[in-house]
PDB file of C-alpha atoms in Angstrom:
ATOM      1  CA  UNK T  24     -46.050  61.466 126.166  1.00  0.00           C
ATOM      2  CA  UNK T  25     -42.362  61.831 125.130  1.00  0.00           C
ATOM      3  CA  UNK T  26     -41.784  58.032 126.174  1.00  0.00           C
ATOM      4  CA  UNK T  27     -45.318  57.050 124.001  1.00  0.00           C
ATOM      5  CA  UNK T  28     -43.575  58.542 121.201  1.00  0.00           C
ATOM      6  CA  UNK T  29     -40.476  56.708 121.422  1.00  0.00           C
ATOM      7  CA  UNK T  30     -41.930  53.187 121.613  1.00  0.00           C
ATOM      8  CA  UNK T  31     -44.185  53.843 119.078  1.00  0.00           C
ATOM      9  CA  UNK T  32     -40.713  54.980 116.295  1.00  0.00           C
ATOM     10  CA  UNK T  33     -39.228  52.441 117.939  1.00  0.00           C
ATOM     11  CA  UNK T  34     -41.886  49.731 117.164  1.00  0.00           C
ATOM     12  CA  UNK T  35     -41.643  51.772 113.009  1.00  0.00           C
ATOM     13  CA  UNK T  36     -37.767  51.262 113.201  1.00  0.00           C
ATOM     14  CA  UNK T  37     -38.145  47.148 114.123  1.00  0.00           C
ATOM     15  CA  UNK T  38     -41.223  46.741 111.423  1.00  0.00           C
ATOM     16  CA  UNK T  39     -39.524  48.029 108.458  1.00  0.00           C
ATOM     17  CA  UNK T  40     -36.739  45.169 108.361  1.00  0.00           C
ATOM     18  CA  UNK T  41     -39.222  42.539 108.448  1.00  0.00           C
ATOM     19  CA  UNK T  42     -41.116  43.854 106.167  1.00  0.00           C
ATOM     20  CA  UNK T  43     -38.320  44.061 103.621  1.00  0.00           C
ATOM     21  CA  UNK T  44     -37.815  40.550 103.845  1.00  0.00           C
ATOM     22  CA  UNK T  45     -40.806  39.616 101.986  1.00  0.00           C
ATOM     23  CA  UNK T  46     -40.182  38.534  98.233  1.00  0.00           C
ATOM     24  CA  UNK T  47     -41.901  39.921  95.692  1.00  0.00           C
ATOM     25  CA  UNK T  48     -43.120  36.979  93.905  1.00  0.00           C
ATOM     26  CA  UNK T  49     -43.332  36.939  89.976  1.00  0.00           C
ATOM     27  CA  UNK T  50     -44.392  34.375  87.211  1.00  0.00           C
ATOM     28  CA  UNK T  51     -41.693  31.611  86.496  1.00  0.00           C
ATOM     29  CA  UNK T  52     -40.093  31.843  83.329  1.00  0.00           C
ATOM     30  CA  UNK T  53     -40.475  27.968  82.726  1.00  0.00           C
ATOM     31  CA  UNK T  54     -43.181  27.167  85.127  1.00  0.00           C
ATOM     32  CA  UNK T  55     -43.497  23.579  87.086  1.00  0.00           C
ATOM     33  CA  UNK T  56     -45.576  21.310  85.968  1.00  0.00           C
ATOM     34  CA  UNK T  57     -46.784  17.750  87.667  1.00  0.00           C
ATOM     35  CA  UNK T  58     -49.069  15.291  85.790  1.00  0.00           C
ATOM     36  CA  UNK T  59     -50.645  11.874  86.580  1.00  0.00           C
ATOM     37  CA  UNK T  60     -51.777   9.111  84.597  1.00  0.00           C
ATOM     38  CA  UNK T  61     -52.795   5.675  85.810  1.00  0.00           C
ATOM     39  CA  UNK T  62     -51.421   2.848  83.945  1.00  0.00           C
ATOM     40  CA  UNK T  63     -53.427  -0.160  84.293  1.00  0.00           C
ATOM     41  CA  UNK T  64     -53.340  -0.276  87.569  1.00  0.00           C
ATOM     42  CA  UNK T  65     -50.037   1.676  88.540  1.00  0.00           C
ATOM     43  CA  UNK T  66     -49.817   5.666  89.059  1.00  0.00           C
ATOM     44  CA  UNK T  67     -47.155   7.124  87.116  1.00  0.00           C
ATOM     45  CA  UNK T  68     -46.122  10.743  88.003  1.00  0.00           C
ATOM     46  CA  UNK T  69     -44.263  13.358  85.760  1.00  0.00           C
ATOM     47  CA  UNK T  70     -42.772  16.357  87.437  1.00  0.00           C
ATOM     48  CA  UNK T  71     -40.750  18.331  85.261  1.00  0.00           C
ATOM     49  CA  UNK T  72     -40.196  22.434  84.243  1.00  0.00           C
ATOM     50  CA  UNK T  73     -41.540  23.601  80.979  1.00  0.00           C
ATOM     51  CA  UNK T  74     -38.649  25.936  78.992  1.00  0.00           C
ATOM     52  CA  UNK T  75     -40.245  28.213  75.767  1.00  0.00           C
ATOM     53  CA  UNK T  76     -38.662  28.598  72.446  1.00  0.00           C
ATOM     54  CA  UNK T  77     -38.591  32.179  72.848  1.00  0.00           C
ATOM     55  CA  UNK T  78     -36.852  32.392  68.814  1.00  0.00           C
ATOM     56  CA  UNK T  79     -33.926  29.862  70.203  1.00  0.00           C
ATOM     57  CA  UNK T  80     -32.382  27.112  68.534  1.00  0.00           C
ATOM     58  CA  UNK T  81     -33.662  23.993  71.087  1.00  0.00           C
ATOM     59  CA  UNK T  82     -31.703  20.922  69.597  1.00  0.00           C
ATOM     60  CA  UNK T  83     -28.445  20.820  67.428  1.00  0.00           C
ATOM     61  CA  UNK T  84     -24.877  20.496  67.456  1.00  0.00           C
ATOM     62  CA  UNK T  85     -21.521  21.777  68.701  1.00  0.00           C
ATOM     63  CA  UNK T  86     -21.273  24.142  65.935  1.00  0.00           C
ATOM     64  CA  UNK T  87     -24.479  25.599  66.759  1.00  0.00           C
ATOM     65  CA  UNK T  88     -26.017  27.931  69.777  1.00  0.00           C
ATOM     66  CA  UNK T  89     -28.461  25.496  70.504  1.00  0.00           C
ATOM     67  CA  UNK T  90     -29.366  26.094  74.143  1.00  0.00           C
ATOM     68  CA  UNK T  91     -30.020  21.769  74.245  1.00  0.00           C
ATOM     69  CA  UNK T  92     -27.156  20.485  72.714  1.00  0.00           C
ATOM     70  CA  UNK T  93     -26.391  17.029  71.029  1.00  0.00           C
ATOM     71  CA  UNK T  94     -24.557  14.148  73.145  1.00  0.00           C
ATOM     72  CA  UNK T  95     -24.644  16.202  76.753  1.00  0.00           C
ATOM     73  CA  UNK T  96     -27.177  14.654  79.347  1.00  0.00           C
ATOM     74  CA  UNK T  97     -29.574  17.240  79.682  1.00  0.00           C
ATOM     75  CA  UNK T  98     -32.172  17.237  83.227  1.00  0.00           C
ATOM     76  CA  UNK T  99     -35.110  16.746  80.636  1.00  0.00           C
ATOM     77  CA  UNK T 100     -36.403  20.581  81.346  1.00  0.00           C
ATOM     78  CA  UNK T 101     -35.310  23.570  83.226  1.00  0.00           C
ATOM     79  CA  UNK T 102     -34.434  24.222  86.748  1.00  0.00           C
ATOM     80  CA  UNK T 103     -34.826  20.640  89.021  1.00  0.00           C
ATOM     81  CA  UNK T 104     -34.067  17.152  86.966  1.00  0.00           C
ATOM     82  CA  UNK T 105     -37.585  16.202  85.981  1.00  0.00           C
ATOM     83  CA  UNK T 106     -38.250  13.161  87.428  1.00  0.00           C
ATOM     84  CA  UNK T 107     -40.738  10.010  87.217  1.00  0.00           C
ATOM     85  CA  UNK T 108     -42.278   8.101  89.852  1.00  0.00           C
ATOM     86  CA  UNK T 109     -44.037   4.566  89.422  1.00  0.00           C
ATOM     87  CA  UNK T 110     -46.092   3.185  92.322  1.00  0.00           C
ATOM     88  CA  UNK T 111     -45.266   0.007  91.203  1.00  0.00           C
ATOM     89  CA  UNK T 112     -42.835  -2.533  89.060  1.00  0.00           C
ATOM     90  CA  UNK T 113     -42.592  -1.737  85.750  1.00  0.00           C
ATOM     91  CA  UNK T 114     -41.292  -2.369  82.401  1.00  0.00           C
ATOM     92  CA  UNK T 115     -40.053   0.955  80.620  1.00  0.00           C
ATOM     93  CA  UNK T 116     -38.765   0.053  76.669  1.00  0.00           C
ATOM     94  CA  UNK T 117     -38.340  -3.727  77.974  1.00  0.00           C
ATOM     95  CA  UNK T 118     -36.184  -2.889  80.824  1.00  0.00           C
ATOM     96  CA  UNK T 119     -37.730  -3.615  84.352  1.00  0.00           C
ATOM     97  CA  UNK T 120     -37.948  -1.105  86.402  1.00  0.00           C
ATOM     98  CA  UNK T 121     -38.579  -1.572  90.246  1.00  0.00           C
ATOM     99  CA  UNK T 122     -41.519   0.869  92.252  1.00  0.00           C
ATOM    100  CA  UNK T 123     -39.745   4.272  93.242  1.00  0.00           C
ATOM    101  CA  UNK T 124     -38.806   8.042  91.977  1.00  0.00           C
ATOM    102  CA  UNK T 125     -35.838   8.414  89.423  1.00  0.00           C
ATOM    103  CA  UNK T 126     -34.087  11.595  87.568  1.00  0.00           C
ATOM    104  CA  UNK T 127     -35.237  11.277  83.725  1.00  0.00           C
ATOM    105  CA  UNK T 128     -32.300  12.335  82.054  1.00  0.00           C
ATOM    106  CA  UNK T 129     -31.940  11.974  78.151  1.00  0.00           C
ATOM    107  CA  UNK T 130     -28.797  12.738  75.962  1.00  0.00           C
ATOM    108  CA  UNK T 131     -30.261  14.134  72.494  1.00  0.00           C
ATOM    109  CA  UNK T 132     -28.961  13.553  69.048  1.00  0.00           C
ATOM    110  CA  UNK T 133     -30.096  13.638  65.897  1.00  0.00           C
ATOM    111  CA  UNK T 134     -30.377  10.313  64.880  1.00  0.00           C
ATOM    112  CA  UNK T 135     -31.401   8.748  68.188  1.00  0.00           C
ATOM    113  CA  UNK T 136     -31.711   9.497  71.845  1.00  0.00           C
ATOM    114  CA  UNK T 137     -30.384   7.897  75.142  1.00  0.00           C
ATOM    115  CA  UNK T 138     -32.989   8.103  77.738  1.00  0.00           C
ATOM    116  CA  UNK T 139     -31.676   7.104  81.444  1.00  0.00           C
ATOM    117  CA  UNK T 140     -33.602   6.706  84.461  1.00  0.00           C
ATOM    118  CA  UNK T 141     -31.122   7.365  87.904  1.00  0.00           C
ATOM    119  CA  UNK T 142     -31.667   7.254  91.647  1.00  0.00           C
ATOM    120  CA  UNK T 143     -29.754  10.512  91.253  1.00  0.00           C
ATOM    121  CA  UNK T 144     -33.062  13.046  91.107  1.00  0.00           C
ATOM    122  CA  UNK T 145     -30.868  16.119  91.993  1.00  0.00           C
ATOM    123  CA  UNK T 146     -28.130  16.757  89.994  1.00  0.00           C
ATOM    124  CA  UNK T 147     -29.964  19.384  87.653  1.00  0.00           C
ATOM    125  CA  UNK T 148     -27.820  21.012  85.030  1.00  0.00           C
ATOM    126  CA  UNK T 149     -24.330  19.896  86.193  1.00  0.00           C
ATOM    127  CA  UNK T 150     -23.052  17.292  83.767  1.00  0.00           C
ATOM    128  CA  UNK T 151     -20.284  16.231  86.203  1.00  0.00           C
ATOM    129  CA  UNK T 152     -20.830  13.628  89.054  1.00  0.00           C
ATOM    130  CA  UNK T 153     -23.043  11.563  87.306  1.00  0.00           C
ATOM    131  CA  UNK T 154     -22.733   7.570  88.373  1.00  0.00           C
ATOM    132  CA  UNK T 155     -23.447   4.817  86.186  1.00  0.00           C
ATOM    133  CA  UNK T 156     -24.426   2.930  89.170  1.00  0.00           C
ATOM    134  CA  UNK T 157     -26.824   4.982  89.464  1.00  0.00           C
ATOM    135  CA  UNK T 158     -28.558   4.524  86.319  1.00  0.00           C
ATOM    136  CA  UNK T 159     -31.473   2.049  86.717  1.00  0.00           C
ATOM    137  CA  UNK T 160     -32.165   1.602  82.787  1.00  0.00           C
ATOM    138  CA  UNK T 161     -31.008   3.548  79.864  1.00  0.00           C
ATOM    139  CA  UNK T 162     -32.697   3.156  76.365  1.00  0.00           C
ATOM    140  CA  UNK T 163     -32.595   4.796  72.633  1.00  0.00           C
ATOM    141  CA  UNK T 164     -35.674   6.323  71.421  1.00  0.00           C
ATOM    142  CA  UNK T 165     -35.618   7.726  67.891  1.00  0.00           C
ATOM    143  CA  UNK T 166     -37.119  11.432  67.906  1.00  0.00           C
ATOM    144  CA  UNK T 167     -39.821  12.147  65.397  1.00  0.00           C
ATOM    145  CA  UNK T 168     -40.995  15.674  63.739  1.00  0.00           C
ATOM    146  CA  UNK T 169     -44.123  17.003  65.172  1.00  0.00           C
ATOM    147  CA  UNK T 170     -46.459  18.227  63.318  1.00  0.00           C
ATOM    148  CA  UNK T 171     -46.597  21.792  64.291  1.00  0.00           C
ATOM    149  CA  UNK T 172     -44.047  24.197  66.666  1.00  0.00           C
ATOM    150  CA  UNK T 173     -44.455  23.440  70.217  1.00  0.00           C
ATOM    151  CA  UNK T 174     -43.491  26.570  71.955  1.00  0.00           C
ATOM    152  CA  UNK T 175     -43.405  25.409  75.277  1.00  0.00           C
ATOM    153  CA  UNK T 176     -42.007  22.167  76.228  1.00  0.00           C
ATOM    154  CA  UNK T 177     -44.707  19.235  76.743  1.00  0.00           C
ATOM    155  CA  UNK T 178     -44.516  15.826  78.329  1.00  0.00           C
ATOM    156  CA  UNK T 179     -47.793  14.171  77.900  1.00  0.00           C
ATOM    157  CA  UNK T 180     -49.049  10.370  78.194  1.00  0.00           C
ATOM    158  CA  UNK T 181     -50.050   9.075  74.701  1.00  0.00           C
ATOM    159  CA  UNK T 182     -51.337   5.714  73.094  1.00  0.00           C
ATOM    160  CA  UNK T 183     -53.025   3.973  76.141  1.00  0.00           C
ATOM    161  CA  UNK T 184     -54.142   0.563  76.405  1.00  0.00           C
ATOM    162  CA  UNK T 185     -55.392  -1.380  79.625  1.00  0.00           C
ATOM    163  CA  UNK T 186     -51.736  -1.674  80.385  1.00  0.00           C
ATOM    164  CA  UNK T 187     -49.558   0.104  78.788  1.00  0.00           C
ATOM    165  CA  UNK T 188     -48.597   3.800  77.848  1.00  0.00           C
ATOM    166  CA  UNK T 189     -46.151   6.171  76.005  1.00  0.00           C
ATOM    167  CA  UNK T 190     -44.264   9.214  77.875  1.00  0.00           C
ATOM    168  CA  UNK T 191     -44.351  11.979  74.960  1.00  0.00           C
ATOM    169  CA  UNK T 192     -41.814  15.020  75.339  1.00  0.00           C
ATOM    170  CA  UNK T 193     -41.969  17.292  72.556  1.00  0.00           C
ATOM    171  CA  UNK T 194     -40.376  20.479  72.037  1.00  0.00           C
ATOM    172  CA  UNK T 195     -39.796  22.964  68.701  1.00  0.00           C
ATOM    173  CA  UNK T 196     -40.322  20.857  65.842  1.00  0.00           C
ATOM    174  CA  UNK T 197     -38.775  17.535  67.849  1.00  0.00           C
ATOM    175  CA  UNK T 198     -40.346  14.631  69.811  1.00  0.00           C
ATOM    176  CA  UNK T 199     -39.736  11.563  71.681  1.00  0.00           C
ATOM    177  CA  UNK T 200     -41.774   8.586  73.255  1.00  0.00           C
ATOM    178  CA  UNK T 201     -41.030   5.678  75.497  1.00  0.00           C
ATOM    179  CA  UNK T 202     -43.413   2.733  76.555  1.00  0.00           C
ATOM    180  CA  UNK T 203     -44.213   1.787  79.764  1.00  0.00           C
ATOM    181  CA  UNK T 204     -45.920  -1.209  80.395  1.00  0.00           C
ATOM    182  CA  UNK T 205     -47.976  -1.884  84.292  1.00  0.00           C
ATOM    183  CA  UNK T 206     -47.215  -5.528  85.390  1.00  0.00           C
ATOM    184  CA  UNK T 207     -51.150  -5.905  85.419  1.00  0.00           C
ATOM    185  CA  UNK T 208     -52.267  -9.783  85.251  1.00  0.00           C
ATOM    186  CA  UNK T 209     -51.007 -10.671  88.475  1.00  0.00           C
ATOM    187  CA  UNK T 210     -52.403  -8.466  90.556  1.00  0.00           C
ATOM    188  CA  UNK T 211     -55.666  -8.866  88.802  1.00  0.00           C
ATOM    189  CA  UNK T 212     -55.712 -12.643  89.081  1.00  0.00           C
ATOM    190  CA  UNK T 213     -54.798 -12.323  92.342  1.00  0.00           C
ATOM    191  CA  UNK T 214     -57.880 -10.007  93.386  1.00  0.00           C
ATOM    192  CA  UNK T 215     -60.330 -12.749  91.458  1.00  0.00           C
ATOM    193  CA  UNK T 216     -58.698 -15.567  93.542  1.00  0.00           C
ATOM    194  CA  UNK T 217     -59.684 -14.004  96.493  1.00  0.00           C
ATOM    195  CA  UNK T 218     -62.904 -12.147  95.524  1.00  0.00           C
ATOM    196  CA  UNK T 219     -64.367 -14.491  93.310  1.00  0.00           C
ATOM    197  CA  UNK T 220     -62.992 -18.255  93.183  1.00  0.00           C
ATOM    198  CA  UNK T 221     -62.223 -18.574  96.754  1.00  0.00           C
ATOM    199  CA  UNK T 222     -64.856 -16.679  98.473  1.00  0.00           C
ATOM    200  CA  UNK T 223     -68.228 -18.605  99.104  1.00  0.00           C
ATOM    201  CA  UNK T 224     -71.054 -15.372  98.286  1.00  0.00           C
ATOM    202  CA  UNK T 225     -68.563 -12.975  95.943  1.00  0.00           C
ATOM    203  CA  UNK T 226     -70.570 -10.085  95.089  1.00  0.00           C
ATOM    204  CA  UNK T 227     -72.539  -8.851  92.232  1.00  0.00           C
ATOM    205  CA  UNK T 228     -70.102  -6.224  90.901  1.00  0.00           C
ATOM    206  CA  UNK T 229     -67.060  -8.785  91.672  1.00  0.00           C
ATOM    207  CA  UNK T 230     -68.190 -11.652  89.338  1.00  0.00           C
ATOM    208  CA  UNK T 231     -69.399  -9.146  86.979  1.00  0.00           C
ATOM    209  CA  UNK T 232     -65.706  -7.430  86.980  1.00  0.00           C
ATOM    210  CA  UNK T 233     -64.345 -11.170  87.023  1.00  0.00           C
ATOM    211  CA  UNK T 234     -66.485 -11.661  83.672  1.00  0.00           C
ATOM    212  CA  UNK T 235     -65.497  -8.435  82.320  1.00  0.00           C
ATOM    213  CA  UNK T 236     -61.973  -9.369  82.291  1.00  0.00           C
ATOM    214  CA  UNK T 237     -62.074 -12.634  80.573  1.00  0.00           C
ATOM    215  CA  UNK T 238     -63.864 -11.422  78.026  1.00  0.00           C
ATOM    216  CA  UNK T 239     -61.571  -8.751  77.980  1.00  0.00           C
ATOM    217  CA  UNK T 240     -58.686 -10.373  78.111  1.00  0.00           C
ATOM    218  CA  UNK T 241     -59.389 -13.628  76.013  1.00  0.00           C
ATOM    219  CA  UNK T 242     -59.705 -16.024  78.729  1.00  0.00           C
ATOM    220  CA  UNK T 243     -61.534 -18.735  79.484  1.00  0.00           C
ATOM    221  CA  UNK T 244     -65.343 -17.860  77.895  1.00  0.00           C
ATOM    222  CA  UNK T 245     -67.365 -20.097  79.553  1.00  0.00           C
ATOM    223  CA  UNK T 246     -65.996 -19.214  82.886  1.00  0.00           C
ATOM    224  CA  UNK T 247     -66.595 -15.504  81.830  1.00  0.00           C
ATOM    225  CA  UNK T 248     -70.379 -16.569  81.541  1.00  0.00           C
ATOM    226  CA  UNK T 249     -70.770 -18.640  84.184  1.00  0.00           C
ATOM    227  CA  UNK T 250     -69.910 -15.621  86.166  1.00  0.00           C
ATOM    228  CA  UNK T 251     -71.879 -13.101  84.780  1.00  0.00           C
ATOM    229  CA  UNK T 252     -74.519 -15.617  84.630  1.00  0.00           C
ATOM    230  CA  UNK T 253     -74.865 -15.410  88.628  1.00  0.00           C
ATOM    231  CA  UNK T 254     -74.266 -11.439  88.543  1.00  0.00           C
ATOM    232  CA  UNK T 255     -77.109 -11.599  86.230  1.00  0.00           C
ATOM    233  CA  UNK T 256     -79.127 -13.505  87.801  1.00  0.00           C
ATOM    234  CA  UNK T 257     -78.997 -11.967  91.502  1.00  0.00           C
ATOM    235  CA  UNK T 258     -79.165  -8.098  89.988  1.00  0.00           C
ATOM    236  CA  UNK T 259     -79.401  -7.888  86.548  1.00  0.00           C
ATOM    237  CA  UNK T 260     -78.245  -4.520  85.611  1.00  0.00           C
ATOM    238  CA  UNK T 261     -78.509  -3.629  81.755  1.00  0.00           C
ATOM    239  CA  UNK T 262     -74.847  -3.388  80.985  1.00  0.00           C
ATOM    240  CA  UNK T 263     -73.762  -6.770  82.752  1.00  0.00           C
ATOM    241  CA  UNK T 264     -76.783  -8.758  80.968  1.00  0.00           C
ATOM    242  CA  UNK T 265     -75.289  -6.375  77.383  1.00  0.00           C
ATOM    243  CA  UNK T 266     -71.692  -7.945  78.518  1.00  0.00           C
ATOM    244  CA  UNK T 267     -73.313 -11.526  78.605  1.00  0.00           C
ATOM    245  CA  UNK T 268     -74.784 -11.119  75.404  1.00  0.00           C
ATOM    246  CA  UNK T 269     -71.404 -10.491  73.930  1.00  0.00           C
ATOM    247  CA  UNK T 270     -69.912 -13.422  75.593  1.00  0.00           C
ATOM    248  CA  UNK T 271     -71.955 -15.703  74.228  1.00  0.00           C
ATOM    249  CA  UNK T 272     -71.499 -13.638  70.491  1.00  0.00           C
ATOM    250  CA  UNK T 273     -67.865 -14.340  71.038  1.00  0.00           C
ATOM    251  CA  UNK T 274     -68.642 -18.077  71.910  1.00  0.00           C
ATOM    252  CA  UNK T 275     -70.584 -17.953  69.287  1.00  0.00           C
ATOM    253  CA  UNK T 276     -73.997 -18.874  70.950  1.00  0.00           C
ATOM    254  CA  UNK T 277     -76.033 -16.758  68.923  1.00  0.00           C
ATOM    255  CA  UNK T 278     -79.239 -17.853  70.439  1.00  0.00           C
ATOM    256  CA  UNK T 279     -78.273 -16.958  73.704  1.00  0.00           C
ATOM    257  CA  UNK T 280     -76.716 -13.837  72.620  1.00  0.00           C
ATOM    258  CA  UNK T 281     -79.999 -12.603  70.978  1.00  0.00           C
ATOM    259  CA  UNK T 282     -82.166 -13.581  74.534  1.00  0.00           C
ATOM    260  CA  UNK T 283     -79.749 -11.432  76.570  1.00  0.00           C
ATOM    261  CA  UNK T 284     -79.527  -8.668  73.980  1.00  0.00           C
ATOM    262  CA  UNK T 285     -82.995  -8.611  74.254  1.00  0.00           C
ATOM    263  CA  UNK T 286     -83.449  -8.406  77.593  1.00  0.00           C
ATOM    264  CA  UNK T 287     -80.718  -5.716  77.939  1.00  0.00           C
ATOM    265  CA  UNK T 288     -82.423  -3.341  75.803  1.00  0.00           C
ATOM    266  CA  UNK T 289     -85.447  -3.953  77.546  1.00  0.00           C
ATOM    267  CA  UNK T 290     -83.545  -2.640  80.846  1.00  0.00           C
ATOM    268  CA  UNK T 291     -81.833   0.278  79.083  1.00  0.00           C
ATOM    269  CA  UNK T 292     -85.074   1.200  77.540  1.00  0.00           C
ATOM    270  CA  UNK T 293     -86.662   1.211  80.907  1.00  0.00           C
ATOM    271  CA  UNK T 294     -83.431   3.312  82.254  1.00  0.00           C
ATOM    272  CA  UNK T 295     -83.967   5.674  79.341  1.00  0.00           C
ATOM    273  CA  UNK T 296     -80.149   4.850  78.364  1.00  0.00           C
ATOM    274  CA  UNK T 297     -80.300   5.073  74.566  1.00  0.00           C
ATOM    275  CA  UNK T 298     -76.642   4.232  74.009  1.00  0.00           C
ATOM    276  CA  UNK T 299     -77.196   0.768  74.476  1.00  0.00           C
ATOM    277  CA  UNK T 300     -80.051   0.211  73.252  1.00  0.00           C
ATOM    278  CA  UNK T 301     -78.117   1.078  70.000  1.00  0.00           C
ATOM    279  CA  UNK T 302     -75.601  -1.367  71.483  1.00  0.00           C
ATOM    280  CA  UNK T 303     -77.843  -4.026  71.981  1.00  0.00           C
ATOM    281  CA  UNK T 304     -79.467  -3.520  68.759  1.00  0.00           C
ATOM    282  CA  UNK T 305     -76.201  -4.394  66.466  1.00  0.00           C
ATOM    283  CA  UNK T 306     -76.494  -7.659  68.393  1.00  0.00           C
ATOM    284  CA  UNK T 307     -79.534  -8.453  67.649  1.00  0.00           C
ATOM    285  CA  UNK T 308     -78.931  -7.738  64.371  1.00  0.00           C
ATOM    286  CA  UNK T 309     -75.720  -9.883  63.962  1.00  0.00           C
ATOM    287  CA  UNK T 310     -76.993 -12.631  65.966  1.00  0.00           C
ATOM    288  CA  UNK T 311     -80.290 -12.999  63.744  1.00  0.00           C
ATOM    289  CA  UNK T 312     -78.040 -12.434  60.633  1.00  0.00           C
ATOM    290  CA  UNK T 313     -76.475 -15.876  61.993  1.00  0.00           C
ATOM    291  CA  UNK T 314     -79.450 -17.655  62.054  1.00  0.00           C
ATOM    292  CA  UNK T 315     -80.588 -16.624  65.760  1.00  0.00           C
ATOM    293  CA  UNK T 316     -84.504 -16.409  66.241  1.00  0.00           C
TER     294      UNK T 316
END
């Protein structure tokens, strides 16, 4: 009994060290963040730590306490360098950028920023060590008011097009933006070579995608419609025979427009898809305001 007892304190006395070494975990102060956006057709990734006001002075001068002061690189954030990843070429404010992870490190002023993207992605807050051969591209924004506080920084992806967007980091009253543009024509090109000009039986949705992105895209029109044509005519699907019927408004065919407009909203009607039947209606309208019957 007297040796049960003394395995069993003995089993207490090795328990309670590892149970000390568990941490007691508690919310960050300026909490990670990670956001994605696809850019044409390139994923861009944001990872970055998001500091709060908290009744500091963010941005100003020697002179001041500001806790981001002017003309010292700052990591962009708190804690780890934020950092930016492209999964493919790019072109960031006109400078080309190749496919890879980089530190985004800016140096604020008042007048203008200096935004630099580095291999380094781990030198944090210390100012010293930093190589210039390092630094992929460097770039000056100028910062803008916003148009309320922002407590808590932000990075956000604003203004997108089919290829292009702006990195948005705001903070207090102060904002920045850079443009990144997705190298997108070749690779799309590319994919129609294969998948549409070269292959004998391309598919429905492939010449309709073809189509789409001529018309798109200002290319050649009647190669847009020959395309869809054959989509339409081995599946016509209400939206693809819609997209025809503003090929041929943009070629100015307004006969032909009207017959597929027609026919579209026939298809959406029977697909109970109201939208464009609306759609299809301005068409018809325009094209019979053109002298379409």
């Amino acid at each position: 009994m007297k040796a049960l007892l003394s395995i069993s304190a003995g089993l207490v006395v090795l328990a309670a060290p590892m149970a000390t070494q568990a941490q007691i975990a508690t919310p960050a102060a300026s909490p990670k963040s990670t956001i994605m956006q696809r850019v044409g057709l390139t994923d861009i990734t944001l990872t970055y730590s998001r500091p709060s006001v908290k009744g500091r002075m963010v941005f100003g001068d020697s002179t001041t306490k500001a806790i981001v002061p002017y003309a010292k690189r700052w990591r962009t954030g708190a804690n780890a360098t934020t950092t930016i990843k492209f999964s493919d070429d790019v072109t960031v404010e006109g400078k080309k950028v190749p496919a890879g992870e980089y530190g985004l490190y800016t140096v604020p002023g008042k007048a203008s920023w200096k935004m630099v993207l580095s291999k380094n992605t781990k030198q944090g807050a210390d100012v010293d060590g930093f190589k210039a051969e390092d630094d992929v591209a460097t770039f000056l924004v100028k910062p803008y008011k916003t148009a309320a506080k922002v407590e808590t920084f932000t990075m956000n992806f604003t203004d997108l097009t089919p290829a292009t967007a702006n990195v948005d980091l705001q903070w207090e009253m102060t904002g920045v933006k850079f443009k990144v543009a997705a190298d997108v024509e070749p690779k799309v090109m590319a994919q129609i070579t294969e998948k549409v000009t070269q292959n004998a039986s391309p598919s429905t949705n492939d010449l309709a995608a073809a189509a789409v992105y001529y018309y798109d895209n200002d290319k050649d029109l009647k190669q847009a419609l020959t395309w869809m044509q054959k989509a339409n005519e081995k599946d016509p699907k209400f939206w693809n025979v819609h997209t025809e019927a503003k090929i041929r408004m943009k070629m100015k065919d307004y006969k032909g427009a009207l017959t597929a407009a027609e026919q579209s909203r026939k298809l959406a009607q029977t697909a109970k898809n109201m939208d464009y039947v609306k759609m299809n209606d301005d068409i018809i309208a325009t094209a019979k305001k053109n002298g379409a019957k």
